[in-house]
PDB file of C-alpha atoms in Angstrom:
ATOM      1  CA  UNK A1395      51.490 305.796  97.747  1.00  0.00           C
ATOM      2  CA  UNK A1396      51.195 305.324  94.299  1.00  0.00           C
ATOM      3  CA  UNK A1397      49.080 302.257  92.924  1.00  0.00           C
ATOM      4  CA  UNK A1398      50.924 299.015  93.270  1.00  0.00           C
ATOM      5  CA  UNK A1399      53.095 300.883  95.207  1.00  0.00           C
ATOM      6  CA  UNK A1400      54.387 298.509  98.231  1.00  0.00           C
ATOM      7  CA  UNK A1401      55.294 299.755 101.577  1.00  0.00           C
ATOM      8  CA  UNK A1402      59.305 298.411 101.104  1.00  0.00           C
ATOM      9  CA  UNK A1403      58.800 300.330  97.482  1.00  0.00           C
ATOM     10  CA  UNK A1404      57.755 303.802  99.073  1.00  0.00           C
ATOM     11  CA  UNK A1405      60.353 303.275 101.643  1.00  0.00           C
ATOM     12  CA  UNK A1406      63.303 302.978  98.981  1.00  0.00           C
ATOM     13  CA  UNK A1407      61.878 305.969  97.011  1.00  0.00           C
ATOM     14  CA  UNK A1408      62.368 308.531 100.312  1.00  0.00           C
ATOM     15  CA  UNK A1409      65.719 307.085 101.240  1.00  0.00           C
ATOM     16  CA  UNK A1410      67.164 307.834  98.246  1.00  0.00           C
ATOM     17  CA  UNK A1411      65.584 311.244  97.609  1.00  0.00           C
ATOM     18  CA  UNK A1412      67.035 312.052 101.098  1.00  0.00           C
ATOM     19  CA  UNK A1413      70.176 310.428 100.266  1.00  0.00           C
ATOM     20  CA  UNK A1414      70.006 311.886  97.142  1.00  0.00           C
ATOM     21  CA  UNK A1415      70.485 308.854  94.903  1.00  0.00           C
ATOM     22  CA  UNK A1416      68.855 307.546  91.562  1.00  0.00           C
ATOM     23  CA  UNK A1417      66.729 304.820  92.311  1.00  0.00           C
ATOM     24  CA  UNK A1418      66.628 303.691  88.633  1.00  0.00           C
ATOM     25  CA  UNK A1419      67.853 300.276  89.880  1.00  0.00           C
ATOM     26  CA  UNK A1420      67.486 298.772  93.470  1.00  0.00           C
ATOM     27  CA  UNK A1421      71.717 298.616  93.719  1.00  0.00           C
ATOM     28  CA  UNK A1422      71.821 302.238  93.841  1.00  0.00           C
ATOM     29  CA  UNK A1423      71.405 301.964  97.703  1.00  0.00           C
ATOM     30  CA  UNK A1424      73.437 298.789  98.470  1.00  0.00           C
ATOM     31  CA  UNK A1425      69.947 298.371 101.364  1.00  0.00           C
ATOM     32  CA  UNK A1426      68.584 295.601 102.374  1.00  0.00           C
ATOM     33  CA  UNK A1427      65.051 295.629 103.082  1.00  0.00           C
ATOM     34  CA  UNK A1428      62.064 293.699 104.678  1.00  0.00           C
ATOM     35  CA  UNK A1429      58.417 294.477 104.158  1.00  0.00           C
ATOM     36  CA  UNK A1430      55.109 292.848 105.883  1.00  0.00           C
ATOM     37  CA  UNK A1431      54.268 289.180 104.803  1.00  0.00           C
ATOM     38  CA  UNK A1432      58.093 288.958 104.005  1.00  0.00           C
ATOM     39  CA  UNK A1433      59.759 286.146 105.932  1.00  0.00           C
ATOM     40  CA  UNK A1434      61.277 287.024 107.961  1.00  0.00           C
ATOM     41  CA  UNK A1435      59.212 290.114 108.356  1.00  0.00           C
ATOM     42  CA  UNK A1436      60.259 294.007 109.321  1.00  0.00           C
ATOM     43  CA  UNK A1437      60.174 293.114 113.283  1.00  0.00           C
ATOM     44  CA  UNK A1438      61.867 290.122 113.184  1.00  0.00           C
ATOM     45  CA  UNK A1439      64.930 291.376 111.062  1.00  0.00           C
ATOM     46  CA  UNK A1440      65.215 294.336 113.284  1.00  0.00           C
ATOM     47  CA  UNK A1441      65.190 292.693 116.075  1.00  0.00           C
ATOM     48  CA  UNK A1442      68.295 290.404 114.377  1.00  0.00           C
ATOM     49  CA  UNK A1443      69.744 294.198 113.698  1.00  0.00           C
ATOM     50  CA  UNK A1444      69.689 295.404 116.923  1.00  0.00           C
ATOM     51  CA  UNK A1445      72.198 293.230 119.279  1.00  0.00           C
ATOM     52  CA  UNK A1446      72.957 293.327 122.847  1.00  0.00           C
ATOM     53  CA  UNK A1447      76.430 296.102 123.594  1.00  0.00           C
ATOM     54  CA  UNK A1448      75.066 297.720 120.507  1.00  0.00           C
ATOM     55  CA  UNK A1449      75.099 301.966 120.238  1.00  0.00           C
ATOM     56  CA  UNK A1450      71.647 302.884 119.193  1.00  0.00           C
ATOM     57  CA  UNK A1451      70.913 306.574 118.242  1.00  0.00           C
ATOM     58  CA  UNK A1452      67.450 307.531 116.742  1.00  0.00           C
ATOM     59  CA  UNK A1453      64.449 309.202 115.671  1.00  0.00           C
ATOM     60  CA  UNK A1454      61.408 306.988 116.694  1.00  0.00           C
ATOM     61  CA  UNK A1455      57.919 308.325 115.260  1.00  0.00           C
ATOM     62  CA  UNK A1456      55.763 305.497 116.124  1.00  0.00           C
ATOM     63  CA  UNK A1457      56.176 303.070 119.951  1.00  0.00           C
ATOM     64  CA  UNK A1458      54.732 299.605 119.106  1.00  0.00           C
ATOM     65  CA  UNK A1459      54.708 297.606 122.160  1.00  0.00           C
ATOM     66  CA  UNK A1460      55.204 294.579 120.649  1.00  0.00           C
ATOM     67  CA  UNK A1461      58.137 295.709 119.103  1.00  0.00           C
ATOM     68  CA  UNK A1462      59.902 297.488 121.939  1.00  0.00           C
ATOM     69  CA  UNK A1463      59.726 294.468 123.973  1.00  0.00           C
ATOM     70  CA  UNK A1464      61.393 292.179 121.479  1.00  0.00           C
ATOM     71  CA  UNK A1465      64.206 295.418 120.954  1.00  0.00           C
ATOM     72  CA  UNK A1466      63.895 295.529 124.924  1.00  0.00           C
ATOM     73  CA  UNK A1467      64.990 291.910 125.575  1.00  0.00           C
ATOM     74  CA  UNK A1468      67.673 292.010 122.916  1.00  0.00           C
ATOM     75  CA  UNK A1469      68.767 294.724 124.886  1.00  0.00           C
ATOM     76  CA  UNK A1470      69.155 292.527 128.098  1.00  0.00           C
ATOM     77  CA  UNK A1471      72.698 291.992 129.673  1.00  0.00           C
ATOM     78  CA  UNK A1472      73.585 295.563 127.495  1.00  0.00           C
ATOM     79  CA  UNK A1473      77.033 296.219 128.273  1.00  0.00           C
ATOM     80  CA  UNK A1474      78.744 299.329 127.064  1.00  0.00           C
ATOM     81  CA  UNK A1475      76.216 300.320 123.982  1.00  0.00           C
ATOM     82  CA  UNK A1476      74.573 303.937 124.350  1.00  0.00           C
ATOM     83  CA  UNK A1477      70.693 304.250 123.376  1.00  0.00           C
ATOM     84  CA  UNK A1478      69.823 307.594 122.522  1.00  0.00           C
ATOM     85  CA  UNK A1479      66.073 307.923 121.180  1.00  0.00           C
ATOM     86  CA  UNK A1480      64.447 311.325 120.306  1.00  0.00           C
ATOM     87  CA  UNK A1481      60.137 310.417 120.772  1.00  0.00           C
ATOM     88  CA  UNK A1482      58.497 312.581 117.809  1.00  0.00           C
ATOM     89  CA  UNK A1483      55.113 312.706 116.747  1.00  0.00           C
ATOM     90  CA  UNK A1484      52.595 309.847 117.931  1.00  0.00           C
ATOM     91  CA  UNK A1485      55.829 308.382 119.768  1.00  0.00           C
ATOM     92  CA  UNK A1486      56.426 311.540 122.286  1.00  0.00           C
ATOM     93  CA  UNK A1487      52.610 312.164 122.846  1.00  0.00           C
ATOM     94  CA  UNK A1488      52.379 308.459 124.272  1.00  0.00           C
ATOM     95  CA  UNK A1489      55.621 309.331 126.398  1.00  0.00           C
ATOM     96  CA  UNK A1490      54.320 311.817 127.877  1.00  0.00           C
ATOM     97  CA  UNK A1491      51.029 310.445 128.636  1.00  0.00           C
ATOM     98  CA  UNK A1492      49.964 309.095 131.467  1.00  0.00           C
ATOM     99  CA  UNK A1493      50.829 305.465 130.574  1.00  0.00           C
ATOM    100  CA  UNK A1494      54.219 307.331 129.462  1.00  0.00           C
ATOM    101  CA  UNK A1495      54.898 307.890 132.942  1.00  0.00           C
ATOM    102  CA  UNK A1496      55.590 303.994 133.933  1.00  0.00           C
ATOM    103  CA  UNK A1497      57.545 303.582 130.580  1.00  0.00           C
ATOM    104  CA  UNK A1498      59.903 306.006 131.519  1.00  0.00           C
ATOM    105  CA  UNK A1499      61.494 304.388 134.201  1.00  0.00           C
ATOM    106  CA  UNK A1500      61.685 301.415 131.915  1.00  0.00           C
ATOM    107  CA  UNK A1501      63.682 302.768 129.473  1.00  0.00           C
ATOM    108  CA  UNK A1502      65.979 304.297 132.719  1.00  0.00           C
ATOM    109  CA  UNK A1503      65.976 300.887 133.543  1.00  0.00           C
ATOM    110  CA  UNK A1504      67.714 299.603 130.284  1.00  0.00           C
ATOM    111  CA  UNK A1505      69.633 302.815 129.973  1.00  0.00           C
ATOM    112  CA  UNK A1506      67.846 304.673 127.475  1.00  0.00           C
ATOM    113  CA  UNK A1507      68.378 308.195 126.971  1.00  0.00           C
ATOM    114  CA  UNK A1508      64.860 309.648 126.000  1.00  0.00           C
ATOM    115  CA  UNK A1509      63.995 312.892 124.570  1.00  0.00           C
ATOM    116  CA  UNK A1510      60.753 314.575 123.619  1.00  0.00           C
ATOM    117  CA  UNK A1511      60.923 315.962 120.324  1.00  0.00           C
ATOM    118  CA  UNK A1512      57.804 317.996 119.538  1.00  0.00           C
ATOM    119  CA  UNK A1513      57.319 317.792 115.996  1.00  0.00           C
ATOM    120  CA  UNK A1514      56.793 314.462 113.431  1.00  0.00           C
ATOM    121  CA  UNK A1515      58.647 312.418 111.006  1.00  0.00           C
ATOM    122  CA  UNK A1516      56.773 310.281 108.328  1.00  0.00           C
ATOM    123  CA  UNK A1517      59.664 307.002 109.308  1.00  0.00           C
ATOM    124  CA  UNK A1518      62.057 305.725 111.760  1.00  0.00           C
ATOM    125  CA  UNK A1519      65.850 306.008 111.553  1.00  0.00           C
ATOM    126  CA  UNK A1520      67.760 304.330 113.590  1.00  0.00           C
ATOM    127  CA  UNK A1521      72.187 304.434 113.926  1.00  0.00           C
ATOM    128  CA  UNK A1522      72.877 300.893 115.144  1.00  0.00           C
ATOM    129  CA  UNK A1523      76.595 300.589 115.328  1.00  0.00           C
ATOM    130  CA  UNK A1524      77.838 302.091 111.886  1.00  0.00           C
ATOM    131  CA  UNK A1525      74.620 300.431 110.065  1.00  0.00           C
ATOM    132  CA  UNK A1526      71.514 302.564 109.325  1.00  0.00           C
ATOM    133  CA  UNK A1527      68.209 301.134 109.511  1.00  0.00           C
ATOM    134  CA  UNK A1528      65.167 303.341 108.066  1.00  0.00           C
ATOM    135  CA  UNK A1529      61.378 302.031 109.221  1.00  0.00           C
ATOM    136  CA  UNK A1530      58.037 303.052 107.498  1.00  0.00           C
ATOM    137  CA  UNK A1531      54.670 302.703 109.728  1.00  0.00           C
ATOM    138  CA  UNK A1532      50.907 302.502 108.519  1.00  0.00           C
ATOM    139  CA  UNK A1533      48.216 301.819 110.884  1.00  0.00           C
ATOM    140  CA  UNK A1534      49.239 298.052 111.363  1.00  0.00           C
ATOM    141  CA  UNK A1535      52.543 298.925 112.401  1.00  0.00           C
ATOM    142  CA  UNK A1536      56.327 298.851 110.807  1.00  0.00           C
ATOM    143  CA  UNK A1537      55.384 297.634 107.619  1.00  0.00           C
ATOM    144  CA  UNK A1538      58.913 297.977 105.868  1.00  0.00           C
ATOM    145  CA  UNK A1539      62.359 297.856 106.789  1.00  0.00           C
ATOM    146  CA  UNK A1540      65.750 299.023 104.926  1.00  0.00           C
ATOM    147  CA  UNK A1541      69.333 298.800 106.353  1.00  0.00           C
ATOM    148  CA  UNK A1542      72.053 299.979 104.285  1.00  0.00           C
ATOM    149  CA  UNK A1543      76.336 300.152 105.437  1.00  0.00           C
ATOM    150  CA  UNK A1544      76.616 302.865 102.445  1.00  0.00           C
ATOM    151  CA  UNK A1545      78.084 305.845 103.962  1.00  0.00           C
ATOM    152  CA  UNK A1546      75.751 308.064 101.767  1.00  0.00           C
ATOM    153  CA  UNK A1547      73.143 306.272 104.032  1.00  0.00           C
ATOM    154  CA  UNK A1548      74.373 306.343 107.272  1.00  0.00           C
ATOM    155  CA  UNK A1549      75.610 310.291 106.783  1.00  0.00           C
ATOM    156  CA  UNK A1550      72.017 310.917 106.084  1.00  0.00           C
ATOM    157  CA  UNK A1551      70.413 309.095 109.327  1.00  0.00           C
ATOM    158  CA  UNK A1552      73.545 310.470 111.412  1.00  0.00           C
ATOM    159  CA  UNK A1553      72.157 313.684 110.552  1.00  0.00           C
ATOM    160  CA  UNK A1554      68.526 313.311 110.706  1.00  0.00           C
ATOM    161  CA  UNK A1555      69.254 311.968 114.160  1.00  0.00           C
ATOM    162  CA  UNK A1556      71.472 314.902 115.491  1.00  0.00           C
ATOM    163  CA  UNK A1557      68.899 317.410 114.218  1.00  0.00           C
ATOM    164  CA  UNK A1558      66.071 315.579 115.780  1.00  0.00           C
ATOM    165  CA  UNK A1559      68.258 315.098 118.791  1.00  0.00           C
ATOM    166  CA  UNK A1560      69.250 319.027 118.932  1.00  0.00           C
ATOM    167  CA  UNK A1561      65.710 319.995 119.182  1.00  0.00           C
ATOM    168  CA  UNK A1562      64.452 317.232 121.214  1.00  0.00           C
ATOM    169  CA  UNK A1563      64.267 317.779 125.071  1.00  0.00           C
ATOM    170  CA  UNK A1564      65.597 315.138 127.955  1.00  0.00           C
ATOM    171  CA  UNK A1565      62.465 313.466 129.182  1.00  0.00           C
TER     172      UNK A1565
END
């Protein structure tokens, strides 16, 4: 991060580079985004993202408890929406750990679909519906949040998920 850099500011630059967009000017994304100390704040507005019968598909780098409870109970009374999550980096090492092992039936329980992926990825991306939502970590946590309807957007996290997905294996 470059000085005065914020964590919502880093997170714009690599979506568009991925997307391949200018970002001269923060339309060029049509994104929303949240960042920490916003209000409401990264967790908050994903958990207003992510709704109960939604289809989730995603890349998740990072599990903070905290934060996959509140997703957890938003998932209660799920009827009909898929959840397909592929565990990479810091995320799939905790799966597979030993506390991993009484999270899995967990997510079985709420009907998640987990796979191991054995490499990294520097953020989250998440399909919800036809909406893509991007999240950047740091040691505290999710610290920023985008979430864009653009189809540039959601063509690049469709794809980032399959090929996470593709090499990922069922858990």
């Amino acid at each position: 991060m470059a000085d005065g850099d914020t964590a919502g500011t880093v997170l714009r630059r690599l979506v568009a580079e991925a997307v391949g967009v200018e970002e001269t000017d923060r339309g060029a994304l049509a994104a929303d985004l949240a960042e920490r100390g916003d209000d409401p704040g990264p967790a908050a507005r994903l958990s207003a993202l992510v709704g109960p019968g939604d289809s989730l598909v995603g890349v998740v780098p990072r599990v903070d408890p905290a934060l996959a409870r509140r997703l957890l109970g938003n998932a209660d009374g799920r009827s009909g929406g898929t959840i397909r999550l592929a565990f990479t980096g810091q995320a799939a090492n905790r799966l597979t750990s030993a506390s991993g092992t009484l999270v899995q039936p967990i997510l079985a329980e709420y009907g998640v679909d987990a796979y191991r992926h054995d490499g990294d990825s520097p953020i989250g991306v998440l399909l919800v519906d036809d909406r893509a939502v991007v999240g950047l970590f740091d040691e505290g946590g999710l610290a920023a949040l985008l979430w864009s309807d653009a189809p540039e957007v959601r063509e690049w996290a469709a794809e980032t998920c399959r090929r996470y997905l593709s090499a990922a294996d069922p858990v």
